[in-house]
Short mmCIF file of C-alpha atoms in Angstrom, two decimals:
data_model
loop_
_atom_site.label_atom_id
_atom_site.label_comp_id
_atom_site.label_asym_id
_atom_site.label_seq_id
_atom_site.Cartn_x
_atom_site.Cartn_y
_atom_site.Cartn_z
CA UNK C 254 28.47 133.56 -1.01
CA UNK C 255 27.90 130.04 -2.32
CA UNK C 256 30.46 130.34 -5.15
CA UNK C 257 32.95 131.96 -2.63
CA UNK C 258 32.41 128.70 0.27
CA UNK C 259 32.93 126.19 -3.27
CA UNK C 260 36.38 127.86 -4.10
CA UNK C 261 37.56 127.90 -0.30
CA UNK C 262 36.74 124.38 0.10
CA UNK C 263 38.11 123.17 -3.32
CA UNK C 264 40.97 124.92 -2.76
CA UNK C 265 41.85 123.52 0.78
CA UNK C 266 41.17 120.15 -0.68
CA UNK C 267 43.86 120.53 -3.09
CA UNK C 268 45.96 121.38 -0.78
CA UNK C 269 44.96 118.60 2.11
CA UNK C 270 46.02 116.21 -0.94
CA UNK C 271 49.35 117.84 -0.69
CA UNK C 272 49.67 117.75 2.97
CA UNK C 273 48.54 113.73 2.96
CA UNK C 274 51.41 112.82 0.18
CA UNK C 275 54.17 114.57 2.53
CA UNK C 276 53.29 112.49 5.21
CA UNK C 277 52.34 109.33 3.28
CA UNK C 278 54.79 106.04 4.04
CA UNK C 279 55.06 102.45 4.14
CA UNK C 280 52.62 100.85 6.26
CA UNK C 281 54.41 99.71 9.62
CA UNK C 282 53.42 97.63 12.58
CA UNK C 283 51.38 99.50 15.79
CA UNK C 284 54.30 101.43 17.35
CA UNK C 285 54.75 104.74 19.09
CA UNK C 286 54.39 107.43 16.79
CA UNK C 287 57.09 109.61 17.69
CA UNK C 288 59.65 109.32 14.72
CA UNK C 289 56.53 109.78 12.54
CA UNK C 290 55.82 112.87 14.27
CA UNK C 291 59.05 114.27 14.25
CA UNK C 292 58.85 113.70 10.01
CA UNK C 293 55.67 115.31 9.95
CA UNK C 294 57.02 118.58 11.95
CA UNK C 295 59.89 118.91 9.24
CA UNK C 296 57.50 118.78 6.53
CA UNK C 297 55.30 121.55 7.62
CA UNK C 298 54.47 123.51 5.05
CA UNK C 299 53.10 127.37 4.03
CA UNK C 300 49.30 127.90 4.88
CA UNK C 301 47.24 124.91 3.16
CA UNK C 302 43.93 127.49 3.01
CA UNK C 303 42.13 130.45 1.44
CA UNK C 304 43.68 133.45 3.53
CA UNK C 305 40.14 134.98 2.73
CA UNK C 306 38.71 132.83 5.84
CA UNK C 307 40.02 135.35 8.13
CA UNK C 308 39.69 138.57 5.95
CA UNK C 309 36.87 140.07 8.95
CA UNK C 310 40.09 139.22 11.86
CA UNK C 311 42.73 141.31 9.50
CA UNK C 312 44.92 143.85 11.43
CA UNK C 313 42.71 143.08 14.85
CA UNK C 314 44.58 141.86 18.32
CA UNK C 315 42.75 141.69 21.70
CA UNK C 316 39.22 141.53 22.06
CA UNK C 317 38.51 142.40 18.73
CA UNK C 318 40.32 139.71 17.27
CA UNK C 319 38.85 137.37 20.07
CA UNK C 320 35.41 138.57 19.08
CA UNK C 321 36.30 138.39 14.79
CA UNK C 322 37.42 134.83 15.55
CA UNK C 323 34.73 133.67 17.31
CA UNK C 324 32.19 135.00 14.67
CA UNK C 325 34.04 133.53 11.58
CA UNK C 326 34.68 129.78 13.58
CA UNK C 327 31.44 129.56 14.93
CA UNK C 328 30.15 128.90 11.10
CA UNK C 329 30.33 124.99 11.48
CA UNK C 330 28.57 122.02 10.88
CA UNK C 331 27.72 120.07 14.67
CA UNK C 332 28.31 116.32 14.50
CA UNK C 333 26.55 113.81 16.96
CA UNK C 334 28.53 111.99 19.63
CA UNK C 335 28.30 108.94 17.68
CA UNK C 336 29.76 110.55 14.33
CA UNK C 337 32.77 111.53 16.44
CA UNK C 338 34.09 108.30 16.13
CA UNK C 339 34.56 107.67 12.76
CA UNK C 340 35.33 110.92 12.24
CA UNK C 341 38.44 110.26 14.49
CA UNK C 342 39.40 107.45 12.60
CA UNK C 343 40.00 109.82 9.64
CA UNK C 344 41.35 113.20 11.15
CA UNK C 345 43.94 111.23 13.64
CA UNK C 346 44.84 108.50 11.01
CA UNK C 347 48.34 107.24 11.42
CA UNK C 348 50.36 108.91 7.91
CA UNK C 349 52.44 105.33 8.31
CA UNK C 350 49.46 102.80 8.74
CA UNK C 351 45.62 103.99 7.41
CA UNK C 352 44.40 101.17 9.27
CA UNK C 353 45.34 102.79 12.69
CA UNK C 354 45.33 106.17 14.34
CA UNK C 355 47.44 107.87 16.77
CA UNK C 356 46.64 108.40 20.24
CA UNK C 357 47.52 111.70 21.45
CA UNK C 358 48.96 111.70 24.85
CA UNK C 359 50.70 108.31 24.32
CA UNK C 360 51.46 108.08 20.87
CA UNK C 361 50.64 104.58 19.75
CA UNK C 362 49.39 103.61 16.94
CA UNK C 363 46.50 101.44 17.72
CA UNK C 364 44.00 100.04 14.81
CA UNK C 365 40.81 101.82 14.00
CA UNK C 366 38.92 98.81 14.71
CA UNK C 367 39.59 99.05 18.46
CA UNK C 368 37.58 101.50 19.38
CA UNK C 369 35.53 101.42 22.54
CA UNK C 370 35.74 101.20 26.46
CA UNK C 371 37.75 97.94 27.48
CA UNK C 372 41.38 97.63 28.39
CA UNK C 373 43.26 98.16 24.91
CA UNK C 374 40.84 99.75 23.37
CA UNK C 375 40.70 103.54 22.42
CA UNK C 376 37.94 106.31 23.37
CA UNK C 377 37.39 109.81 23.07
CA UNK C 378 39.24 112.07 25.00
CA UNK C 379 38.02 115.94 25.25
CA UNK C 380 41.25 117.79 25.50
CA UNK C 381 39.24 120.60 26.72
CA UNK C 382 37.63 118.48 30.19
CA UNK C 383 33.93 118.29 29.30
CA UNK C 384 33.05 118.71 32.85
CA UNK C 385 35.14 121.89 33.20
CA UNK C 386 31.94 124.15 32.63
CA UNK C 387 29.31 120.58 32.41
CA UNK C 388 28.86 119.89 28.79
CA UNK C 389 28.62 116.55 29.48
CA UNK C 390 29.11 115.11 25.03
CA UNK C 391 25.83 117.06 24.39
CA UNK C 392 26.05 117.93 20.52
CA UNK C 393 28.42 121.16 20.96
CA UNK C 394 31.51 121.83 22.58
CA UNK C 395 30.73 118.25 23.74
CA UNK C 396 31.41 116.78 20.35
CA UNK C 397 33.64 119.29 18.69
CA UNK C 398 36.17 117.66 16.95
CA UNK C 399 38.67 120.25 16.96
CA UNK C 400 39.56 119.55 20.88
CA UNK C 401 38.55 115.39 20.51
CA UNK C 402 41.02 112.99 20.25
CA UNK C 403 41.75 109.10 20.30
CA UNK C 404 43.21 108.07 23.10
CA UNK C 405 43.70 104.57 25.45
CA UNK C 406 40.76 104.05 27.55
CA UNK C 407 43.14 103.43 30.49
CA UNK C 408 45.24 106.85 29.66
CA UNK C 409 42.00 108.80 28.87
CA UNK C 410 41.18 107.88 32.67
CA UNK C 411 44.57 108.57 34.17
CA UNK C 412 44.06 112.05 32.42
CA UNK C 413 40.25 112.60 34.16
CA UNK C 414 39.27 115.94 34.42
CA UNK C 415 42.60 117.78 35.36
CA UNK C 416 43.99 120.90 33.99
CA UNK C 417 47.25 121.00 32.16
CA UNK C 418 50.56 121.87 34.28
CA UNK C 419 54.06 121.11 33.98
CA UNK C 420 55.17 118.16 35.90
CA UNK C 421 54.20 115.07 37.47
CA UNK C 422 55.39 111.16 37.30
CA UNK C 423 55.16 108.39 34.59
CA UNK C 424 52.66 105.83 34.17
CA UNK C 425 51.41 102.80 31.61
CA UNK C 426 51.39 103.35 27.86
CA UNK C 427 52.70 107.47 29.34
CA UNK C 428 54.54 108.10 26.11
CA UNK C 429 56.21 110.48 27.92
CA UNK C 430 53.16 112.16 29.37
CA UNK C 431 53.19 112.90 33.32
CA UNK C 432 50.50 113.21 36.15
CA UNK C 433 50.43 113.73 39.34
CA UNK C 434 47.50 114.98 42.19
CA UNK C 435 46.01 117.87 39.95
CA UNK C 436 47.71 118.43 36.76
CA UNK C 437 48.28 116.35 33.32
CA UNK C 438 51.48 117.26 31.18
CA UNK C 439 51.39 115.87 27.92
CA UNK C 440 54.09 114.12 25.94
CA UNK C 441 56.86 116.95 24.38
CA UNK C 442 55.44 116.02 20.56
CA UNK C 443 51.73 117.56 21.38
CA UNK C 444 52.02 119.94 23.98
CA UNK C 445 51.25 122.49 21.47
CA UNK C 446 48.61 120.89 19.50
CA UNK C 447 46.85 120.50 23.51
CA UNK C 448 47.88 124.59 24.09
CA UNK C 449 46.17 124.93 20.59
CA UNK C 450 42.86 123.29 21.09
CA UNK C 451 42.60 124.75 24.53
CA UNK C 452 42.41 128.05 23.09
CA UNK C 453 40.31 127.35 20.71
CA UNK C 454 37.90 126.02 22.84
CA UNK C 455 37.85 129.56 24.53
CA UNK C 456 37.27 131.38 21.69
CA UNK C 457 34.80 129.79 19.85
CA UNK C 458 32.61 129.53 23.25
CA UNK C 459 31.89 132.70 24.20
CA UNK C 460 28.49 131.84 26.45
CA UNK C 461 26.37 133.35 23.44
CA UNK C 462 25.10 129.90 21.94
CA UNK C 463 23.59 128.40 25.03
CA UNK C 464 26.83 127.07 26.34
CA UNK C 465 29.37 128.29 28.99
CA UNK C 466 31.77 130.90 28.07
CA UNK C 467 34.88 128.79 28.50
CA UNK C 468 38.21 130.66 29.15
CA UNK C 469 41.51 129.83 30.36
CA UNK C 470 43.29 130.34 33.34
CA UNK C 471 46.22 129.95 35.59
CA UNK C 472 44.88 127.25 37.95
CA UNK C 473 44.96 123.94 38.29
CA UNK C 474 41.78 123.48 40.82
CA UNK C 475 39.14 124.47 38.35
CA UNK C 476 36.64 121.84 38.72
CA UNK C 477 33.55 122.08 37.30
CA UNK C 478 34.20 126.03 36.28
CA UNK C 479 33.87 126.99 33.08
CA UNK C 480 37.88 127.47 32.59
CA UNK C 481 40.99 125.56 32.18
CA UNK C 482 44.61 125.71 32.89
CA UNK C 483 47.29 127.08 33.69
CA UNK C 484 47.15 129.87 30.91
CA UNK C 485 50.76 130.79 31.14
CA UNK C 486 52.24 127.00 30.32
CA UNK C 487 49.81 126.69 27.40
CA UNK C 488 51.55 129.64 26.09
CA UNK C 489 55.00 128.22 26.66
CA UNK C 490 53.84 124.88 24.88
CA UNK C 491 52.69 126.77 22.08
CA UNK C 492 56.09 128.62 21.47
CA UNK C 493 58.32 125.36 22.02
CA UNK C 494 55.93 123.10 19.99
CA UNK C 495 54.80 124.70 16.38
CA UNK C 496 51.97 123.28 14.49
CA UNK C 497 53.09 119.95 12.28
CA UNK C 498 52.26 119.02 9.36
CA UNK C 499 49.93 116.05 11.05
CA UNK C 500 48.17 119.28 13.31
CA UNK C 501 47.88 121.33 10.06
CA UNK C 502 46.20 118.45 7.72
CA UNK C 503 43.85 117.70 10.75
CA UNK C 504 42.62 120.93 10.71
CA UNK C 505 42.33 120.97 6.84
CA UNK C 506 40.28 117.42 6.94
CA UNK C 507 37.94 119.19 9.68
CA UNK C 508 37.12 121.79 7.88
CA UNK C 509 36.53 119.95 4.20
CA UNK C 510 35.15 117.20 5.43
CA UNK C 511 33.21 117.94 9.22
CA UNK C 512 32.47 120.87 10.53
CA UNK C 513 33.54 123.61 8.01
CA UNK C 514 34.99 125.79 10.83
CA UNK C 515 39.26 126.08 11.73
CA UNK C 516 41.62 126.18 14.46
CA UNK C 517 42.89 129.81 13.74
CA UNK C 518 45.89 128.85 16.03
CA UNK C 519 46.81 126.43 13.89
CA UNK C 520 47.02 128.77 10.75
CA UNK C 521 48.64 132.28 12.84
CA UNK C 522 50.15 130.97 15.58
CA UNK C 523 51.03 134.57 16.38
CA UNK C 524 47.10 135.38 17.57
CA UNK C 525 47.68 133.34 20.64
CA UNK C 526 50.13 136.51 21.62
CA UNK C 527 47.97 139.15 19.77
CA UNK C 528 44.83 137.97 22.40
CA UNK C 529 46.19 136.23 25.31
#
């Protein structure tokens, strides 16, 4: 079993090496990250891990894939609240600047160094609303890094607690995201990678761990509930925005170098239709 977990992991560090020298470039001064984006999209590559992960999930859709899933990604390594944050500075590093990392619903690049909670700074944003189902940044779905991102303090608040939706107006440092009342549509270049941690968030808690069974849904008034929205426009995302090569090479650093668990929606997109 040992010998088997040494192989996977050498393996997908070989091939997160590969992944990082696609999308290495020139440093650059902070801008929005778009055009680095769209590069990193067209250099998406084949699967960069040991298709053995996901042998138990093999020729399963439904709940039994649901259920296969959440057994093989709930194998992970928990990290603290506090670890979370250099932890971000590696998985979200900007492929055109190492000292800075992207911010996900606005796309800046904004330096590592400036993390924290004051005006131009950058925080952690929980993709999946930690108090959708209260768990608060216990250690957990509270600090799981597959659904935590950098983002400006100022957008991370504009964002709140609101389920995802199509629609909405602009605001500062938007990057193309919209709001309005009750819903939060992300900028075009991540609307996957959101649909994508959403539903991993839902399968890997499944209420058997002491924590809520989190599931999506189609509404956009969830509150506190244990589920998040709307279901059928996180599919849609996921069909018009494919993992990139940036999504895939996160999920490869999480795994080597974190918590030892994967998005599985990053690696077969197709399960999000095979369950949901």
């Amino acid at each position: 079993m040992l010998a088997t977990r040494i192989r996977r992991r050498k393996a997908s560090a070989l091939a997160t090496a590969a992944v990082l020298a696609v999308l290495a470039a020139p440093a650059v001064a902070a801008t929005p990250a778009t055009a680095t984006e769209t590069a990193s999209t067209a250099a998406t590559t084949a699967a960069d891990y040991d298709p053995a992960y996901y042998e138990d999930a093999a020729g399963k859709t439904g709940d039994s894939l649901k259920d296969a899933l959440h057994t093989i990604i709930s194998d992970q390594t928990k990290l603290s609240y506090s670890a979370v944050w250099e932890a971000l500075k590696v998985t979200d590093q900007d492929p055109a600047d190492s000292g800075n990392v992207i911010l996900l619903y606005s796309g800046i690049s904004r330096s590592k160094s400036l993390n924290g909670g004051d005006v131009g700074d950058w925080n952690r944003e929980h993709v999946w609303a930690k108090s959708h189902g209260d768990f608060g940044t216990s250690t957990g779905p509270g600090t799981d890094l597959h659904h935590l991102r950098p983002e400006d303090v100022q957008v991370n608040s504009i964002r709140g607690n609101k389920d995802f939706d199509n629609g909405g107006g602009s605001f500062t440092n938007s990057g193309g995201s919209l709001t309005d009342s009750n819903s939060f549509e992300p900028r075009d270049a991540v609307k996957g990678d959101v649909a994508r941690m959403i539903l991993y968030m839902a399968v890997r808690y499944e209420g058997t761990d002491g924590w809520p069974d989190l599931e999506p849904n189609d509404s956009v008034t969830n509150g506190s509930n244990p589920y998040h929205g709307r279901l059928p426009v996180l599919k849609q995302w996921h069909q018009e925005d494919p993992p990139s090569a940036f999504e895939q090479n996160r999920n490869n650093v999480i795994y080597d170098s974190y918590q030892h668990n994967r998005n599985p929606f990053i690696d077969h997109p197709e399960w999000v239709e095979a369950i949901w």
